[in-house]
Short mmCIF file of C-alpha atoms in Angstrom, two decimals:
data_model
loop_
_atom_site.label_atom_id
_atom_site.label_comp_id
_atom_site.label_asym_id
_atom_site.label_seq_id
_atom_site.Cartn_x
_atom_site.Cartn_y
_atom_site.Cartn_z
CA UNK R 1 149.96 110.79 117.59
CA UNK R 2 146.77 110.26 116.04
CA UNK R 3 144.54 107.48 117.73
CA UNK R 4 144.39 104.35 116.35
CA UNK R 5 146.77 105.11 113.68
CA UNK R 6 149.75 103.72 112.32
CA UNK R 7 152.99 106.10 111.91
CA UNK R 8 152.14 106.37 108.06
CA UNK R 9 148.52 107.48 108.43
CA UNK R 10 146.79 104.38 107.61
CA UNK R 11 143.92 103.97 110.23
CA UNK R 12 144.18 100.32 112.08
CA UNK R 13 141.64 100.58 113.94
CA UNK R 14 141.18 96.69 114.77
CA UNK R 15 145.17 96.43 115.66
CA UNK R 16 145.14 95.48 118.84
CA UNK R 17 149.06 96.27 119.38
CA UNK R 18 149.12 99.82 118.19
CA UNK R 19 145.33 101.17 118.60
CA UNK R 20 144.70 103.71 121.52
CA UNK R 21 141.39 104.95 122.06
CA UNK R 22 141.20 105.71 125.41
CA UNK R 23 137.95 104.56 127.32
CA UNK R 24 135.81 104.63 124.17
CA UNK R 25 133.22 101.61 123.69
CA UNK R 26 133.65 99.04 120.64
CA UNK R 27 131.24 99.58 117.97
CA UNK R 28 130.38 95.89 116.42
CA UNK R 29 127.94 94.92 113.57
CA UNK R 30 126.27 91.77 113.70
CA UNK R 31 124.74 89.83 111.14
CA UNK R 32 121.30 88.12 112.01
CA UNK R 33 119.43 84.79 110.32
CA UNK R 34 118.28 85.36 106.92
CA UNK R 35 115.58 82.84 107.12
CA UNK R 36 116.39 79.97 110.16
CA UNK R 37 117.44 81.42 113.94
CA UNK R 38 119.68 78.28 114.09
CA UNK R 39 121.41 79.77 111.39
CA UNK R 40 122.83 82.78 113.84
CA UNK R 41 126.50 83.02 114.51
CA UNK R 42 127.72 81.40 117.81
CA UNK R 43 128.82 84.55 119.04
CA UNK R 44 125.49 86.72 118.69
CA UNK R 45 123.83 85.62 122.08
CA UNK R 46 126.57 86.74 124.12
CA UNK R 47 126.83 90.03 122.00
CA UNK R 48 123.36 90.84 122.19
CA UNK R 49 123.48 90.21 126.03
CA UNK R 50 127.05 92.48 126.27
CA UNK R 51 126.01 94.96 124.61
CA UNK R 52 125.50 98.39 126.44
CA UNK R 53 123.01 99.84 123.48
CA UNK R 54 121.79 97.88 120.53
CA UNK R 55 120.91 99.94 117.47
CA UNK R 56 118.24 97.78 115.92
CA UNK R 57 116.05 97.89 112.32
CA UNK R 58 113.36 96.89 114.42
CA UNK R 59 113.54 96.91 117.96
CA UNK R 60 110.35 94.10 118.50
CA UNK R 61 112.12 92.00 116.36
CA UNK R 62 115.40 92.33 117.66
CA UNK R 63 113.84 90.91 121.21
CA UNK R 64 112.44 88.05 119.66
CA UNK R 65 115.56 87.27 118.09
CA UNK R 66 117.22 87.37 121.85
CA UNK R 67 114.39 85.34 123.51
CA UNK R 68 115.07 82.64 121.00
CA UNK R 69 118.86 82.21 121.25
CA UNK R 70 118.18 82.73 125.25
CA UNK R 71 119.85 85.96 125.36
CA UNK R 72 119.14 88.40 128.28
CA UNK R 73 119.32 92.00 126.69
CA UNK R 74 120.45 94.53 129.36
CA UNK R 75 121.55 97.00 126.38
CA UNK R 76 118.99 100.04 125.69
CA UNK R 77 117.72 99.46 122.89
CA UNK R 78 117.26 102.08 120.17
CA UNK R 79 115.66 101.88 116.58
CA UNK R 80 117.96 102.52 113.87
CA UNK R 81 116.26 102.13 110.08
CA UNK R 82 116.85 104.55 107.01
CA UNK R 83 114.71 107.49 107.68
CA UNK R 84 116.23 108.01 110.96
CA UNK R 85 120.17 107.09 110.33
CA UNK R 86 121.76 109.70 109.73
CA UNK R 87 120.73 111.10 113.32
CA UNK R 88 120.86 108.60 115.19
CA UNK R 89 124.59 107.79 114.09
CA UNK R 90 125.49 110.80 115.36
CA UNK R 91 123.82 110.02 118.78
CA UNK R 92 125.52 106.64 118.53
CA UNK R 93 128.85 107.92 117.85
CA UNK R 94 128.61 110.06 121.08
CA UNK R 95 127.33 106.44 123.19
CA UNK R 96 130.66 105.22 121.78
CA UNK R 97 132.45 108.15 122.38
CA UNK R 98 131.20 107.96 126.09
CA UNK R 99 132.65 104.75 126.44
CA UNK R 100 129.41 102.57 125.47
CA UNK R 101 129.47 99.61 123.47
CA UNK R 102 127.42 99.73 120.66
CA UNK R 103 125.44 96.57 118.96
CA UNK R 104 123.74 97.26 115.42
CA UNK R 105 121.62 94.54 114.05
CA UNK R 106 119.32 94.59 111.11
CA UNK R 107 115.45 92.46 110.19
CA UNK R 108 117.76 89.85 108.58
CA UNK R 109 121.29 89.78 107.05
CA UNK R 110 124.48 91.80 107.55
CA UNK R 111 124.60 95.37 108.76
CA UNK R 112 125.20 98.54 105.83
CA UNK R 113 124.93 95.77 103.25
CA UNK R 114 121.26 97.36 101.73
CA UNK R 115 120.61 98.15 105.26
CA UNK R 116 121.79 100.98 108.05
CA UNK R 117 124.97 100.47 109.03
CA UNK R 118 127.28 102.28 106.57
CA UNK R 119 126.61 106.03 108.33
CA UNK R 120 127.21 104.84 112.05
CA UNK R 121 130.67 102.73 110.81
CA UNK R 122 131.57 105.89 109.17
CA UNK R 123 130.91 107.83 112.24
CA UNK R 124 132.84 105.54 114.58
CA UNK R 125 135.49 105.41 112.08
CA UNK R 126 135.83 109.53 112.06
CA UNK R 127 135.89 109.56 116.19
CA UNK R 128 138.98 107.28 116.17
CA UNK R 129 136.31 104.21 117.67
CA UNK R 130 137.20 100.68 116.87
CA UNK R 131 135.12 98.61 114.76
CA UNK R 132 134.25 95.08 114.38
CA UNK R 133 131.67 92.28 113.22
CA UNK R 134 130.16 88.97 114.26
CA UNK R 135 130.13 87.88 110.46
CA UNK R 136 127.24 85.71 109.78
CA UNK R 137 124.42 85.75 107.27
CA UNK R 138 123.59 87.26 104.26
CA UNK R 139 121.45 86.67 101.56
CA UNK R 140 123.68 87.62 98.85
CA UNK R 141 126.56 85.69 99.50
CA UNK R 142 123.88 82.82 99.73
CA UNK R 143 122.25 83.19 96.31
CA UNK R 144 125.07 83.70 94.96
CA UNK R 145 126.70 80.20 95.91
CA UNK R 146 123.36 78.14 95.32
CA UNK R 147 122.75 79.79 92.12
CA UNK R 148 125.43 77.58 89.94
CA UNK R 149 126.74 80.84 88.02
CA UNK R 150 129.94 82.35 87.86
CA UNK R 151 130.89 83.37 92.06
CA UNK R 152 134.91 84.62 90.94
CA UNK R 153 133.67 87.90 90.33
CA UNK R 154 130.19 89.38 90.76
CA UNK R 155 128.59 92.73 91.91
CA UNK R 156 125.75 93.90 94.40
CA UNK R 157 123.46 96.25 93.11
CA UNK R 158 121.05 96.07 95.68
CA UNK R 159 117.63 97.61 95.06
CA UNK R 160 116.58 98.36 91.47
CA UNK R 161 115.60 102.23 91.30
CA UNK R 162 111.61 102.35 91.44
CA UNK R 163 111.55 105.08 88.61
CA UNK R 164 111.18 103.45 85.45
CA UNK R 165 113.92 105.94 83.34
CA UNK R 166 116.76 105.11 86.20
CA UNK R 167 115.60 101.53 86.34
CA UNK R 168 116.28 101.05 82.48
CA UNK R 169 119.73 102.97 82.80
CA UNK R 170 121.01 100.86 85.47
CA UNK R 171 119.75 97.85 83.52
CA UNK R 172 121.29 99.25 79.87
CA UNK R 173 124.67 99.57 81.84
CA UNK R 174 124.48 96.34 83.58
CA UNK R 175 123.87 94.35 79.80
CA UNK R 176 127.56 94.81 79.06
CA UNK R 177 128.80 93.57 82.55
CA UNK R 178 131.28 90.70 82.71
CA UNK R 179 130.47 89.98 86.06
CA UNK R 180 127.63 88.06 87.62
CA UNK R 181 124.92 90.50 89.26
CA UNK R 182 122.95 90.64 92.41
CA UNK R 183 119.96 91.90 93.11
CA UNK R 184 117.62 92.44 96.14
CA UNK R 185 113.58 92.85 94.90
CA UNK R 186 110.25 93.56 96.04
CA UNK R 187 108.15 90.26 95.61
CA UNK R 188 105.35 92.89 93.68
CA UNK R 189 107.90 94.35 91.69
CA UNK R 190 109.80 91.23 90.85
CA UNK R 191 107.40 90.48 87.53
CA UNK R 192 108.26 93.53 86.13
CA UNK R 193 112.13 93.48 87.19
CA UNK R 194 112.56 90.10 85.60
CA UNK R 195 110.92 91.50 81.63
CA UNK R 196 113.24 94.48 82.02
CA UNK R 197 116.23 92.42 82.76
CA UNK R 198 115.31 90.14 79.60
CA UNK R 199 114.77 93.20 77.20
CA UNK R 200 118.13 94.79 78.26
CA UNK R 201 119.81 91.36 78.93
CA UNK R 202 118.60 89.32 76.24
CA UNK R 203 115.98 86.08 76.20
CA UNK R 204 119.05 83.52 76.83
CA UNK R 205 120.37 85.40 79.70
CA UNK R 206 120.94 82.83 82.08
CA UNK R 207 119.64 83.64 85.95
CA UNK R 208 118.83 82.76 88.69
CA UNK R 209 115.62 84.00 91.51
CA UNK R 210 115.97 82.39 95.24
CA UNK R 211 112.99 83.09 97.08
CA UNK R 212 113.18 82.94 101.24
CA UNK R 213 116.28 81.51 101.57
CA UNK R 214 116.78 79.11 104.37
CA UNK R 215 113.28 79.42 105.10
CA UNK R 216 110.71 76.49 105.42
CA UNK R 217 109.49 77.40 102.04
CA UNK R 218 112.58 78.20 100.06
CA UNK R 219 112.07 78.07 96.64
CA UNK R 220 115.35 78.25 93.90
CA UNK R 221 114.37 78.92 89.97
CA UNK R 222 117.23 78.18 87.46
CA UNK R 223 116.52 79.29 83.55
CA UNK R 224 116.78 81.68 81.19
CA UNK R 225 115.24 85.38 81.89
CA UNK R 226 112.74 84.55 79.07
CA UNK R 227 111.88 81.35 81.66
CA UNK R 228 111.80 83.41 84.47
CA UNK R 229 109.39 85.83 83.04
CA UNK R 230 107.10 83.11 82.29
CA UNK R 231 107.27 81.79 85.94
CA UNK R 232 106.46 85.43 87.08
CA UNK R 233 103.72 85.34 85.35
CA UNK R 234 102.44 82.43 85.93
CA UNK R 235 102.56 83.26 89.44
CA UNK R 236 101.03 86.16 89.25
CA UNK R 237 98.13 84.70 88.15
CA UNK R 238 97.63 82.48 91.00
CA UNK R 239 97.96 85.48 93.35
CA UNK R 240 101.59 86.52 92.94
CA UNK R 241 105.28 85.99 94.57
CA UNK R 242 105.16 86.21 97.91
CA UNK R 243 108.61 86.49 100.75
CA UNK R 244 112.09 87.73 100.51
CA UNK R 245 113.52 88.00 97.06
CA UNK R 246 117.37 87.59 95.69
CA UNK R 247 118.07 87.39 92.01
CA UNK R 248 120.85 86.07 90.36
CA UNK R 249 122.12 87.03 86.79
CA UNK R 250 125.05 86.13 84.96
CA UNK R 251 127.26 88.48 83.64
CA UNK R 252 128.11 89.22 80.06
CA UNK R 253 130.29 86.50 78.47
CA UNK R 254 133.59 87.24 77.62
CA UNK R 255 133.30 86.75 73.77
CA UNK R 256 130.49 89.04 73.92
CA UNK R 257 132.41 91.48 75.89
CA UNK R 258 134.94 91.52 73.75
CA UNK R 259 132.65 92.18 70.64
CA UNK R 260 130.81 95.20 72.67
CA UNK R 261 134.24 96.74 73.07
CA UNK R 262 135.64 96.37 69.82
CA UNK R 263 131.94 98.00 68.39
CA UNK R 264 132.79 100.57 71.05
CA UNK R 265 135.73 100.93 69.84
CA UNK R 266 135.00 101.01 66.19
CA UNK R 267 132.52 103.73 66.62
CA UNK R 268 134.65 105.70 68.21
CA UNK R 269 137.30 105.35 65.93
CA UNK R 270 134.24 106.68 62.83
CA UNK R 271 133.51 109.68 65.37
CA UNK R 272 137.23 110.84 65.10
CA UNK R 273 137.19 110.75 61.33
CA UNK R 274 133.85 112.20 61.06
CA UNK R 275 135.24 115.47 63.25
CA UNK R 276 138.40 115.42 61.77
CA UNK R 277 136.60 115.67 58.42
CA UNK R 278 134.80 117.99 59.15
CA UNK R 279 138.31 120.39 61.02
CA UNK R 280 139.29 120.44 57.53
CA UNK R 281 136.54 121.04 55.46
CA UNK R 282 136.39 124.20 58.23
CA UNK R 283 139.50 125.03 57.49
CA UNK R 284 139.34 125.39 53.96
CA UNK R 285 136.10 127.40 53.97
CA UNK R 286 137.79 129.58 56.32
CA UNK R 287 141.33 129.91 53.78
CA UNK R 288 138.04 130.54 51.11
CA UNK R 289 136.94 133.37 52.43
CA UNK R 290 140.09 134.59 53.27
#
């Protein structure tokens, strides 16, 4: 019997009836304050001081954080950020393995979402460890509900690729999405992020930037992407944005959508007859010099 399994092969990992891992720890993920150390989960004090190692983004910060909510950290605490994650998830996965129980935490947010976490859940998940979360934060499920568009169905897309070719792929693709989109950005790239979005998007394109959310200075810009371009602007020329940036963009509307697939569609439909044309014309020029 596989470990943690249910007779069909579907892993349950969390099922506390039928899971069987022996003495291995618990790995859990815990979101951290966006903005606001109020704004921590109830439960992240007494993980933080429970934990046996705590796999941190930055492990400074990740002391400060337990000093404020009064938490006494007996864990060993390692650094766990991007250039270093696929090691050290392997050297977690052992800790866990051993019997540890292991605490990630990232600067601010949720764990693996556009942060480390997705190798080491992986890992655990592969060694038959169970996972879990103290769910808490997260800037893009906040943006997303301040922002006043569409929330029924939206995607992440994270970081924008820094290369300018990838950047205006992503962007192309994105034009024709239905869905509402999020984005994390650079406050010195968010100028130039905004003008791309209009010129693939459209001027009308309504969106949305929230900038340090939760924070003392929290600032949330509703308009247009041809209005957010101007704002951009404007502050960059009384010394730039400055702190964490979410943007918000709505999604293709559904009229529109339609008409891009039906001019999809149509083209299509003129590249068929144009080959097909041209099988027979083939054809006879072959039967010709036959």
């Amino acid at each position: 019997m596989v470990s943690g399994r249910s007779g069909n092969g579907v892993g349950r990992d969390n099922d506390r009836e039928t899971e069987d891992h022996g003495d291995a720890g618990v790995l859990t993920l815990a979101a951290v304050p966006i903005g606001r150390v109020e704004d921590a989960p109830p439960r992240l004090a007494a993980a933080l001081a429970a934990a046996d190692v705590i796999a941190a983004e930055d492990t400074r910060r990740v002391r400060q954080l337990a000093a404020a909510l009064n938490a006494a950290i007996t864990a060993r605490v390692v650094s766990y950020y991007d250039v270093i994650e696929s090691r050290r998830a392997e050297q977690l996965a052992a800790e866990l393995v051993a019997g540890r129980n292991v605490l990630v935490v990232t600067d601010a947010g949720m764990p693996g979402i556009s942060d480390p976490g997705y190798r080491i859940v992986a890992a655990a998940v592969a060694a038959g460890v169970r996972v879990t979360a103290v769910p808490g934060p997260s800037a893009v499920t906040t943006a997303l509900a301040v922002s006043g568009l569409p929330t029924d169905r939206f995607c992440f897309e994270g970081f924008p690729p820094r290369k300018g070719g990838e950047r205006q792929g992503v962007f192309a693709e994105l034009a024709t999405e239905p869905r509402t989109q999020v984005f994390f950005e650079s406050p010195r790239r968010v100028a130039a992020t905004l003008a791309e979005l209009r010129d693939s998007h459209g001027d009308d394109r309504a969106a949305v930037v929230c900038r340090e959310l939760t924070k003392t200075h929290e600032e949330i810009v509703r308009g247009s992407l041809a209005d957010l371009v101007a704002w951009a602007d404007g502050q960059e020329a009384s010394g730039g944005v400055r702190g964490e940036i979410t943007l918000v963009v709505a999604g293709v509307g559904r009229a529109a959508a339609r008409a891009a697939a039906r001019d999809v569609a149509r083209e299509a439909r003129r590249a068929a007859r144009f080959a097909a044309r041209n099988t027979v014309s083939d054809n006879a020029i072959s039967d010709a010099d036959a």
